[in-house]
Amino acid sequence: MKPRVLVTRKLPDAVEARLRRDYEAILNPTDTLYTSEEIIKKAVGMAAILPCHTEKFTAEVIARLPECVKIIANFSVGYDHVDVDAAKKRGLIVTNTPDVLSDATAELTMMLMLGAARRASEGERLVRTRQWKDWSPSFMVGVQVTGKRLGILGFGRVGQVVAERARGFDMEIHYHNRRRVAPELEKGAIYHATPEELMVHCDFLALHCVASPETNGLLNAERIALLPDGAVVVNASRGSVIDEDALIAALRSGKLYAAGLDVFINEPAIRPEFRELTNVFLMPHIGSATRETRDGMGFRALDNLDAFFAGKAPGDRVA
Ligand code: DGY
């Protein structure tokens, strides 16, 4: 008998085809966003759940999941939506989908840097609203990306690909990571032992750290104050790693030249200030949103399920 899997969102066709072939998959063709109560009800009789970061598995939800659920195979690299301690206590296996989205997220990060520095939102709005009247040497002048110093906070898989792409713009790479990485991965990037030491070297700062209690509000007012005046901050990791009050204040005061944000603390109901500020380039959490990557994420989640149901250790186990 095929294992029963609850799939919480509409997944790419090729991923759903493989799901149907190998599992008794309960799909969500209308892509309805389920509440926690609905997930708990739908999980009755399921051996696995394949959710996205849009579904929250708090300790309370995990405690109420039927006993038959043995694995949560996330369609995401981030797993801050799952209380992993609660999962571990219950013996519930949790997996994520690393590696496959590093390129797409790094592309989006470059877009955030370029969009913020070159005032992409303002420019596009001018053209679309027919307010583009003229050209002049002082029209829509931004800051250049090429040759600047890029600080990367969190030098894991995504951070390292961002460094690679940024080298194409002749950027000088600085980073902070919990552990210094090997020289062959550093490729000349300059390591700083603390976030504070990194800050002073960042014309651009890109956040690529995992969301956790330790990284909550990591970029706060004190650390922003250490950045050079006129720095640009970009975030394609999770909103929680930035103190949004501090970021908004720095964007308003001009301490920061601009920000490029793909993630926010309260998505999609983001702080209204972000919509009002002209020096923010905004994207709706689409770092991994390419056809290739979404297929890759789905297949990776299925590889984890396949391993589990074959009695093997899933490759991407996080709990
Ligand atoms: C991820 O994989 O963590 C992306 O943010 C989408 O959930």
PDB file of C-alpha atoms and ligand atoms in Angstrom, residues 53 75-78 97 101 237-238 285 288 294 297, ligand 1:
ATOM      1  CA  HIS A  53       6.683  27.738   5.073  1.00  0.00           C
ATOM      2  CA  PHE A  75       9.049  22.202   0.574  1.00  0.00           C
ATOM      3  CA  SER A  76      11.463  24.909   1.806  1.00  0.00           C
ATOM      4  CA  VAL A  77      15.008  25.335   2.984  1.00  0.00           C
ATOM      5  CA  GLY A  78      13.847  27.491   5.920  1.00  0.00           C
ATOM      6  CA  THR A  97      15.303  21.333   0.865  1.00  0.00           C
ATOM      7  CA  LEU A 101      17.452  27.017  -4.194  1.00  0.00           C
ATOM      8  CA  SER A 237      16.499  35.140   4.164  1.00  0.00           C
ATOM      9  CA  ARG A 238      13.751  35.734   6.728  1.00  0.00           C
ATOM     10  CA  HIS A 285       9.115  36.492  -0.902  1.00  0.00           C
ATOM     11  CA  SER A 288      13.202  30.552  -4.843  1.00  0.00           C
ATOM     12  CA  ARG A 294      10.490  24.931  -7.559  1.00  0.00           C
ATOM     13  CA  MET A 297      12.540  21.780  -4.148  1.00  0.00           C
TER      14      MET A 297
HETATM   15  C1  DGY B   1      12.488  28.674   1.646  1.00  0.00           C
HETATM   16  O1  DGY B   1      12.695  27.655   1.000  1.00  0.00           O
HETATM   17  O2  DGY B   1      12.783  28.780   2.838  1.00  0.00           O
HETATM   18  C2  DGY B   1      11.831  29.802   0.936  1.00  0.00           C
HETATM   19  O3  DGY B   1      11.838  30.939   1.714  1.00  0.00           O
HETATM   20  C3  DGY B   1      10.425  29.450   0.538  1.00  0.00           C
HETATM   21  O4  DGY B   1       9.762  28.927   1.626  1.00  0.00           O
END
